[in-house]
Amino acid sequence: MVPTYNVADYLPAFLDSIEAQTSDMASVEIIVVIDGSPDDSASIVREWASQRSLNVNIIEQENKGLSGARNTGLAAAQGEWVTFPDPDDELDPQYFEEVEKFLRLHGRADALHPVNLAAAHQLRLTPAGEIVDNHPQRTRFKLGSRIVDMAVEPIIQLSVNSSFIRVDLLREKGIEFDGRVRPTFEDGHLTARYLLETGSHHLGLMASAKYRYRLRGDGSSLVEGGFSKPEKYTNQVEFGYLDLLERATAQLGHAPRWLENTVLYDLHWYFKGEQSVHSTTASAPPETLPRFHELVERILSLLSDDAVRSFDVTGMEFAVRHALMYGYDDVPLRHDWVKLSDVDERRQQMKVSYWFTGPVPEERFELDAEDAGPIHETVRDYTFFGRVLMRERHLWFPRGRRLEMWLDGQKVHFTRWNQNGHPDALTPALIDPQIRAIRRRVRADFSPSTGLKAHARARAGKLVRDLRNKWSDRGITDEAMQWLVRSPKIRRQFEHAWVFMDRDTDANDNAEHLYRWVRKNRPEVNAWFVLRRDSADWDRLEREGFRLVEPNTTRWKLLLLHADHLASSHADHYVTDPLDRRRYGRHAFRFTFLQHGVINYDMSRWLSWKGFDRFVTTTRAEFDAIAGHGPYSFSSHEVVLTGLPRHDALQQKREESTVRDLIVIMPTWRQWLLGDRIGTSNDRKRIPDFRSTEYAQMYEALLNSEELAELARETGKRIAFMPHPNVRQYLSEFELPAHVQLFSFADQNVQDVIARAAAFVTDYSSLGFEAAFVDVPLTYFQFDSERFFDGTHVGRRGYFDYERDGFGPIARDVPAVIASIREAAANDWESPRRYRDRTAATFHTRDGGSSERVFQAMLGLDRPEHAHAEAPLAVTVEEDESATETDQPAATQS
């Protein structure tokens, strides 16, 4: 039974997979329900059926939705078993042959363990056409085809597209798809009702029958796009999950564990999505959320006490498990344990963490039998659908002999392990035994008096000769790497190195500016800069005298293995954790996040898991949002208010610029415009149909505006278009008029461009803060703000509100952008007074000392920190009385 709606692009492949079946298809009835499909699906199926001698029944009806289409087909079914494959999927050639074998053995009433429900092995078909076995439920099939007693092994079965169900039992019990359960879970609801009402608990797993589930990847499927629909948070929860639990309770007095697992499995994706970087749940309609929380609370009341605690059908994050276990309780959570979660050996501090709900508990601490308090502290709030369900407290203390702690008068004990039994961050990284053996052998070859023994020197010489022209890691053995690491020459070159990098593909960001300052002002520092040799910035920096190292080479690995510091403006995994820990262990360098710009969004879901030793910020509101109580896990232990190194140079260039002749249009990127990552680098594949996107059309309309061109001519200005580096591969698809100059980050220095700007147009880019920093008239072109903040981008809305805190007007269309620029021109290319006042109240680092402050903050990582006395690394912030309360940037509330 094939429900068909708007799948014309995928139907031919599905129909081909039916035609390719190796079994005798005479025993298979194919019912296709064309559910008011607006595309060519009906004609494709009719033409296909007319040319085949298959038993095909085509039913056309007005659109009734997925459940309605399936019920129509079910009513017309003549067979003993029914299955509901989706027409955008594919079937393995031996699919029906393997199913028939299994059902012939185990589907009979006289079988040893007769099954009324059987499930095929579901594989995934990627957009690239690859078939991968990575479905979350794949482990069910690792033992091969078998019969599972779900009362003993409480696995789950949700999908009906790969299930086979007895038609007579469905009709006997009057079970059909419930159209109220939408946009998804109608499958799980039907199969769970079927098992409950028939009293069945034996599930047949058909490992040899392969069903290929297509991942569209464009957000057009119900699963991919369902989280933006109101019904996802109301109908699906009430008529799907809650209905099943109430039926089971009424029938059995309790929900069986397999049903509890079924509900929790589907429900946990909601909460898991809330913690994801690119969250699908961020677009949940706010008006539905109170009802959603009410329904979840009712669901949890019908689950057994152990259901959430022991749930292991798939991985459940600790915060999600805790939120479901304790987040809806009336009584605040107070554990009797806290975790020793980190130790800072260099600064002689230790970190203690614990989970709680409600207000912060009353705390008392004794360090070495004396009353004490934390040096640094913060609270991280875990917010799910607008409600804080779980909180985590982080406290830093000076190291002592004994720390004791009381919460709300109750003494707690310390653990180095979390409550799931997993080692925390203090557990040393496991090092390959082979590497340890090599290290022992190298030590045995070394004599304090004579150095390496003769045979060892010969072996070392051979290794060096072999590696002389071979700086790629390919072919480098563990033994060779160990010899190189211990080489005196390598040590002299790289020991105590400070490593700087922006992207691996680009420079010209905070790391470049800080490296330049360090080389000029602190020449004793062993500074190096990491960049790909094919980068457009390589030759420029090499001419300037930068000491460059190419990433993913043996030379680069040796540099990092000897480094004391790594500082970068980016926080991708390939930057923060560059070496394979399985081979090299946990890195010894301290990581400083220089930032790509001022953070004004909530990026906690991406950044809070990063192991930053230093996190630089620029404004007091930004510092408070990241280091204070809120969505981040950082405190003043990591976060410092220093300003950005590149701001020093920008301010100087702006002051020295005598020519300000550019109207700069500099948009940022969109997550949905990025193709798949190529390897582990920052390069991306192209996406199709870029020209048809709203992004391309709006910016092309602005750049081709005759009114804007006339304004530029009247005022003697030039229009400069400088798109984000991630968009540069699509530049050929823009139709730019001759009077628009195309700038690129590879060929132009962005600071030189801003220094010459008479007006600046951006959307959500952090470069808007750069323009505001030097008082360039600014316009925010935000035609897609709802989508930008719907969770598909890295950041959600944070402490910064563009209307309340922004440094220029917001324009929703092209005429509004031009009107804003025209206002700036009429004001002699100066920002209106209200925005200049706001800028003055925001930026307190316009003294040219940001690079030195960042350097001192990094240097502070290497020395002990006295209790209750933070080193004076941050800039002093004084209140600006000229700024009104409305214009003050809002910080996150504690």
PDB file of N, CA and C in Angstrom, residues 732-799:
ATOM      1  N   SER A 732      29.851  34.076  -9.475  1.00  0.00           N
ATOM      2  CA  SER A 732      29.549  34.070 -10.904  1.00  0.00           C
ATOM      3  C   SER A 732      28.055  34.091 -11.168  1.00  0.00           C
ATOM      4  N   GLU A 733      27.241  33.757 -10.162  1.00  0.00           N
ATOM      5  CA  GLU A 733      25.794  33.736 -10.337  1.00  0.00           C
ATOM      6  C   GLU A 733      25.145  35.081 -10.027  1.00  0.00           C
ATOM      7  N   PHE A 734      25.915  36.032  -9.513  1.00  0.00           N
ATOM      8  CA  PHE A 734      25.410  37.391  -9.315  1.00  0.00           C
ATOM      9  C   PHE A 734      25.601  38.200 -10.594  1.00  0.00           C
ATOM     10  N   GLU A 735      24.588  38.945 -10.960  1.00  0.00           N
ATOM     11  CA  GLU A 735      24.720  39.880 -12.081  1.00  0.00           C
ATOM     12  C   GLU A 735      25.002  41.259 -11.507  1.00  0.00           C
ATOM     13  N   LEU A 736      26.272  41.636 -11.528  1.00  0.00           N
ATOM     14  CA  LEU A 736      26.683  42.906 -10.938  1.00  0.00           C
ATOM     15  C   LEU A 736      26.823  43.967 -12.021  1.00  0.00           C
ATOM     16  N   PRO A 737      26.242  45.138 -11.812  1.00  0.00           N
ATOM     17  CA  PRO A 737      26.427  46.228 -12.781  1.00  0.00           C
ATOM     18  C   PRO A 737      27.867  46.726 -12.754  1.00  0.00           C
ATOM     19  N   ALA A 738      28.251  47.414 -13.801  1.00  0.00           N
ATOM     20  CA  ALA A 738      29.645  47.834 -13.959  1.00  0.00           C
ATOM     21  C   ALA A 738      30.088  48.786 -12.863  1.00  0.00           C
ATOM     22  N   HIS A 739      29.175  49.592 -12.301  1.00  0.00           N
ATOM     23  CA  HIS A 739      29.585  50.582 -11.309  1.00  0.00           C
ATOM     24  C   HIS A 739      29.795  49.985  -9.917  1.00  0.00           C
ATOM     25  N   VAL A 740      29.463  48.711  -9.716  1.00  0.00           N
ATOM     26  CA  VAL A 740      29.662  48.063  -8.421  1.00  0.00           C
ATOM     27  C   VAL A 740      31.022  47.371  -8.414  1.00  0.00           C
ATOM     28  N   GLN A 741      31.843  47.722  -7.441  1.00  0.00           N
ATOM     29  CA  GLN A 741      33.146  47.096  -7.304  1.00  0.00           C
ATOM     30  C   GLN A 741      33.015  45.838  -6.447  1.00  0.00           C
ATOM     31  N   LEU A 742      33.577  44.737  -6.933  1.00  0.00           N
ATOM     32  CA  LEU A 742      33.534  43.478  -6.204  1.00  0.00           C
ATOM     33  C   LEU A 742      34.812  43.333  -5.387  1.00  0.00           C
ATOM     34  N   PHE A 743      34.669  43.300  -4.080  1.00  0.00           N
ATOM     35  CA  PHE A 743      35.794  43.099  -3.176  1.00  0.00           C
ATOM     36  C   PHE A 743      35.729  41.681  -2.623  1.00  0.00           C
ATOM     37  N   SER A 744      36.873  41.134  -2.283  1.00  0.00           N
ATOM     38  CA  SER A 744      36.916  39.814  -1.647  1.00  0.00           C
ATOM     39  C   SER A 744      37.842  39.859  -0.453  1.00  0.00           C
ATOM     40  N   PHE A 745      37.580  38.993   0.501  1.00  0.00           N
ATOM     41  CA  PHE A 745      38.416  38.923   1.689  1.00  0.00           C
ATOM     42  C   PHE A 745      39.804  38.401   1.346  1.00  0.00           C
ATOM     43  N   ALA A 746      39.924  37.740   0.208  1.00  0.00           N
ATOM     44  CA  ALA A 746      41.229  37.232  -0.200  1.00  0.00           C
ATOM     45  C   ALA A 746      42.109  38.327  -0.784  1.00  0.00           C
ATOM     46  N   ASP A 747      41.500  39.310  -1.441  1.00  0.00           N
ATOM     47  CA  ASP A 747      42.280  40.336  -2.136  1.00  0.00           C
ATOM     48  C   ASP A 747      42.301  41.679  -1.426  1.00  0.00           C
ATOM     49  N   GLN A 748      41.293  41.958  -0.617  1.00  0.00           N
ATOM     50  CA  GLN A 748      41.226  43.230   0.086  1.00  0.00           C
ATOM     51  C   GLN A 748      41.282  43.003   1.599  1.00  0.00           C
ATOM     52  N   ASN A 749      41.923  43.916   2.280  1.00  0.00           N
ATOM     53  CA  ASN A 749      41.933  43.882   3.729  1.00  0.00           C
ATOM     54  C   ASN A 749      40.627  44.491   4.228  1.00  0.00           C
ATOM     55  N   VAL A 750      39.853  43.705   4.969  1.00  0.00           N
ATOM     56  CA  VAL A 750      38.534  44.161   5.389  1.00  0.00           C
ATOM     57  C   VAL A 750      38.626  45.418   6.241  1.00  0.00           C
ATOM     58  N   GLN A 751      39.721  45.556   6.986  1.00  0.00           N
ATOM     59  CA  GLN A 751      39.862  46.761   7.799  1.00  0.00           C
ATOM     60  C   GLN A 751      40.100  47.996   6.929  1.00  0.00           C
ATOM     61  N   ASP A 752      40.839  47.832   5.841  1.00  0.00           N
ATOM     62  CA  ASP A 752      41.038  48.959   4.927  1.00  0.00           C
ATOM     63  C   ASP A 752      39.711  49.395   4.322  1.00  0.00           C
ATOM     64  N   VAL A 753      38.846  48.402   4.031  1.00  0.00           N
ATOM     65  CA  VAL A 753      37.541  48.703   3.445  1.00  0.00           C
ATOM     66  C   VAL A 753      36.674  49.456   4.450  1.00  0.00           C
ATOM     67  N   ILE A 754      36.625  48.972   5.700  1.00  0.00           N
ATOM     68  CA  ILE A 754      35.808  49.650   6.715  1.00  0.00           C
ATOM     69  C   ILE A 754      36.355  51.042   7.006  1.00  0.00           C
ATOM     70  N   ALA A 755      37.678  51.180   7.013  1.00  0.00           N
ATOM     71  CA  ALA A 755      38.285  52.486   7.290  1.00  0.00           C
ATOM     72  C   ALA A 755      37.899  53.513   6.232  1.00  0.00           C
ATOM     73  N   ARG A 756      37.640  53.052   5.002  1.00  0.00           N
ATOM     74  CA  ARG A 756      37.274  53.966   3.909  1.00  0.00           C
ATOM     75  C   ARG A 756      35.764  54.096   3.740  1.00  0.00           C
ATOM     76  N   ALA A 757      34.986  53.412   4.596  1.00  0.00           N
ATOM     77  CA  ALA A 757      33.539  53.370   4.396  1.00  0.00           C
ATOM     78  C   ALA A 757      32.875  54.672   4.820  1.00  0.00           C
ATOM     79  N   ALA A 758      32.002  55.171   3.952  1.00  0.00           N
ATOM     80  CA  ALA A 758      31.129  56.289   4.305  1.00  0.00           C
ATOM     81  C   ALA A 758      29.809  55.780   4.863  1.00  0.00           C
ATOM     82  N   ALA A 759      29.410  54.581   4.425  1.00  0.00           N
ATOM     83  CA  ALA A 759      28.212  53.917   4.937  1.00  0.00           C
ATOM     84  C   ALA A 759      28.444  52.421   4.839  1.00  0.00           C
ATOM     85  N   PHE A 760      27.791  51.689   5.724  1.00  0.00           N
ATOM     86  CA  PHE A 760      28.042  50.249   5.813  1.00  0.00           C
ATOM     87  C   PHE A 760      26.705  49.532   5.905  1.00  0.00           C
ATOM     88  N   VAL A 761      26.485  48.559   5.003  1.00  0.00           N
ATOM     89  CA  VAL A 761      25.259  47.769   4.993  1.00  0.00           C
ATOM     90  C   VAL A 761      25.636  46.316   5.260  1.00  0.00           C
ATOM     91  N   THR A 762      25.081  45.745   6.310  1.00  0.00           N
ATOM     92  CA  THR A 762      25.256  44.323   6.582  1.00  0.00           C
ATOM     93  C   THR A 762      23.917  43.773   7.033  1.00  0.00           C
ATOM     94  N   ASP A 763      23.885  42.542   7.468  1.00  0.00           N
ATOM     95  CA  ASP A 763      22.630  41.952   7.924  1.00  0.00           C
ATOM     96  C   ASP A 763      22.750  41.515   9.383  1.00  0.00           C
ATOM     97  N   TYR A 764      23.465  40.413   9.604  1.00  0.00           N
ATOM     98  CA  TYR A 764      23.647  39.897  10.957  1.00  0.00           C
ATOM     99  C   TYR A 764      25.126  39.698  11.272  1.00  0.00           C
ATOM    100  N   SER A 765      25.992  40.176  10.394  1.00  0.00           N
ATOM    101  CA  SER A 765      27.418  39.917  10.524  1.00  0.00           C
ATOM    102  C   SER A 765      27.999  40.610  11.750  1.00  0.00           C
ATOM    103  N   SER A 766      28.964  39.947  12.367  1.00  0.00           N
ATOM    104  CA  SER A 766      29.690  40.574  13.470  1.00  0.00           C
ATOM    105  C   SER A 766      30.491  41.776  12.989  1.00  0.00           C
ATOM    106  N   LEU A 767      30.683  41.878  11.671  1.00  0.00           N
ATOM    107  CA  LEU A 767      31.384  43.046  11.141  1.00  0.00           C
ATOM    108  C   LEU A 767      30.563  44.321  11.322  1.00  0.00           C
ATOM    109  N   GLY A 768      29.284  44.189  11.613  1.00  0.00           N
ATOM    110  CA  GLY A 768      28.511  45.364  11.972  1.00  0.00           C
ATOM    111  C   GLY A 768      29.056  46.012  13.237  1.00  0.00           C
ATOM    112  N   PHE A 769      29.556  45.190  14.163  1.00  0.00           N
ATOM    113  CA  PHE A 769      30.198  45.737  15.355  1.00  0.00           C
ATOM    114  C   PHE A 769      31.492  46.459  14.995  1.00  0.00           C
ATOM    115  N   GLU A 770      32.209  45.969  13.966  1.00  0.00           N
ATOM    116  CA  GLU A 770      33.434  46.642  13.546  1.00  0.00           C
ATOM    117  C   GLU A 770      33.118  48.048  13.032  1.00  0.00           C
ATOM    118  N   ALA A 771      32.090  48.133  12.184  1.00  0.00           N
ATOM    119  CA  ALA A 771      31.715  49.440  11.647  1.00  0.00           C
ATOM    120  C   ALA A 771      31.261  50.374  12.760  1.00  0.00           C
ATOM    121  N   ALA A 772      30.470  49.840  13.694  1.00  0.00           N
ATOM    122  CA  ALA A 772      30.004  50.668  14.809  1.00  0.00           C
ATOM    123  C   ALA A 772      31.165  51.092  15.698  1.00  0.00           C
ATOM    124  N   PHE A 773      32.158  50.218  15.837  1.00  0.00           N
ATOM    125  CA  PHE A 773      33.310  50.506  16.691  1.00  0.00           C
ATOM    126  C   PHE A 773      34.014  51.796  16.267  1.00  0.00           C
ATOM    127  N   VAL A 774      34.004  52.077  14.950  1.00  0.00           N
ATOM    128  CA  VAL A 774      34.653  53.298  14.454  1.00  0.00           C
ATOM    129  C   VAL A 774      33.614  54.279  13.922  1.00  0.00           C
ATOM    130  N   ASP A 775      32.361  54.139  14.368  1.00  0.00           N
ATOM    131  CA  ASP A 775      31.292  55.101  14.089  1.00  0.00           C
ATOM    132  C   ASP A 775      30.992  55.284  12.606  1.00  0.00           C
ATOM    133  N   VAL A 776      31.026  54.203  11.829  1.00  0.00           N
ATOM    134  CA  VAL A 776      30.579  54.255  10.440  1.00  0.00           C
ATOM    135  C   VAL A 776      29.051  54.139  10.429  1.00  0.00           C
ATOM    136  N   PRO A 777      28.322  54.984   9.689  1.00  0.00           N
ATOM    137  CA  PRO A 777      26.862  54.856   9.600  1.00  0.00           C
ATOM    138  C   PRO A 777      26.474  53.451   9.134  1.00  0.00           C
ATOM    139  N   LEU A 778      25.591  52.819   9.877  1.00  0.00           N
ATOM    140  CA  LEU A 778      25.328  51.400   9.703  1.00  0.00           C
ATOM    141  C   LEU A 778      23.854  51.155   9.413  1.00  0.00           C
ATOM    142  N   THR A 779      23.576  50.203   8.494  1.00  0.00           N
ATOM    143  CA  THR A 779      22.211  49.757   8.195  1.00  0.00           C
ATOM    144  C   THR A 779      22.174  48.238   8.248  1.00  0.00           C
ATOM    145  N   TYR A 780      21.169  47.685   8.944  1.00  0.00           N
ATOM    146  CA  TYR A 780      20.980  46.233   9.007  1.00  0.00           C
ATOM    147  C   TYR A 780      19.923  45.831   7.974  1.00  0.00           C
ATOM    148  N   PHE A 781      20.334  45.075   6.956  1.00  0.00           N
ATOM    149  CA  PHE A 781      19.421  44.607   5.916  1.00  0.00           C
ATOM    150  C   PHE A 781      18.944  43.216   6.325  1.00  0.00           C
ATOM    151  N   GLN A 782      17.792  43.141   6.994  1.00  0.00           N
ATOM    152  CA  GLN A 782      17.326  41.895   7.598  1.00  0.00           C
ATOM    153  C   GLN A 782      15.966  41.500   7.026  1.00  0.00           C
ATOM    154  N   PHE A 783      15.976  40.974   5.819  1.00  0.00           N
ATOM    155  CA  PHE A 783      14.747  40.553   5.147  1.00  0.00           C
ATOM    156  C   PHE A 783      14.327  39.143   5.542  1.00  0.00           C
ATOM    157  N   ASP A 784      15.203  38.386   6.193  1.00  0.00           N
ATOM    158  CA  ASP A 784      14.913  36.985   6.504  1.00  0.00           C
ATOM    159  C   ASP A 784      15.198  36.679   7.976  1.00  0.00           C
ATOM    160  N   SER A 785      14.882  37.617   8.853  1.00  0.00           N
ATOM    161  CA  SER A 785      15.246  37.461  10.258  1.00  0.00           C
ATOM    162  C   SER A 785      14.553  36.265  10.906  1.00  0.00           C
ATOM    163  N   GLU A 786      13.310  35.989  10.530  1.00  0.00           N
ATOM    164  CA  GLU A 786      12.608  34.862  11.144  1.00  0.00           C
ATOM    165  C   GLU A 786      13.324  33.549  10.831  1.00  0.00           C
ATOM    166  N   ARG A 787      13.733  33.385   9.584  1.00  0.00           N
ATOM    167  CA  ARG A 787      14.414  32.144   9.236  1.00  0.00           C
ATOM    168  C   ARG A 787      15.822  32.109   9.825  1.00  0.00           C
ATOM    169  N   PHE A 788      16.483  33.274   9.846  1.00  0.00           N
ATOM    170  CA  PHE A 788      17.844  33.312  10.359  1.00  0.00           C
ATOM    171  C   PHE A 788      17.880  32.866  11.818  1.00  0.00           C
ATOM    172  N   PHE A 789      16.848  33.201  12.577  1.00  0.00           N
ATOM    173  CA  PHE A 789      16.811  32.854  13.992  1.00  0.00           C
ATOM    174  C   PHE A 789      15.892  31.671  14.275  1.00  0.00           C
ATOM    175  N   ASP A 790      15.641  30.826  13.257  1.00  0.00           N
ATOM    176  CA  ASP A 790      14.734  29.699  13.495  1.00  0.00           C
ATOM    177  C   ASP A 790      15.448  28.465  14.016  1.00  0.00           C
ATOM    178  N   GLY A 791      16.750  28.582  14.280  1.00  0.00           N
ATOM    179  CA  GLY A 791      17.491  27.468  14.843  1.00  0.00           C
ATOM    180  C   GLY A 791      18.354  26.740  13.851  1.00  0.00           C
ATOM    181  N   THR A 792      18.178  26.972  12.543  1.00  0.00           N
ATOM    182  CA  THR A 792      19.019  26.301  11.559  1.00  0.00           C
ATOM    183  C   THR A 792      20.385  26.938  11.471  1.00  0.00           C
ATOM    184  N   HIS A 793      20.491  28.211  11.906  1.00  0.00           N
ATOM    185  CA  HIS A 793      21.788  28.866  11.966  1.00  0.00           C
ATOM    186  C   HIS A 793      22.444  28.508  13.297  1.00  0.00           C
ATOM    187  N   VAL A 794      23.736  28.822  13.416  1.00  0.00           N
ATOM    188  CA  VAL A 794      24.473  28.449  14.623  1.00  0.00           C
ATOM    189  C   VAL A 794      23.900  29.142  15.852  1.00  0.00           C
ATOM    190  N   GLY A 795      23.532  30.417  15.737  1.00  0.00           N
ATOM    191  CA  GLY A 795      23.105  31.184  16.901  1.00  0.00           C
ATOM    192  C   GLY A 795      21.613  31.416  16.959  1.00  0.00           C
ATOM    193  N   ARG A 796      21.074  31.411  18.183  1.00  0.00           N
ATOM    194  CA  ARG A 796      19.698  31.834  18.416  1.00  0.00           C
ATOM    195  C   ARG A 796      19.721  33.268  18.930  1.00  0.00           C
ATOM    196  N   ARG A 797      18.557  33.853  19.050  1.00  0.00           N
ATOM    197  CA  ARG A 797      18.490  35.199  19.609  1.00  0.00           C
ATOM    198  C   ARG A 797      19.077  35.187  21.019  1.00  0.00           C
ATOM    199  N   GLY A 798      19.917  36.196  21.285  1.00  0.00           N
ATOM    200  CA  GLY A 798      20.577  36.254  22.576  1.00  0.00           C
ATOM    201  C   GLY A 798      20.283  37.551  23.303  1.00  0.00           C
ATOM    202  N   TYR A 799      21.278  38.041  24.036  1.00  0.00           N
ATOM    203  CA  TYR A 799      21.090  39.249  24.839  1.00  0.00           C
ATOM    204  C   TYR A 799      20.920  40.485  23.977  1.00  0.00           C
TER     205      TYR A 799
END
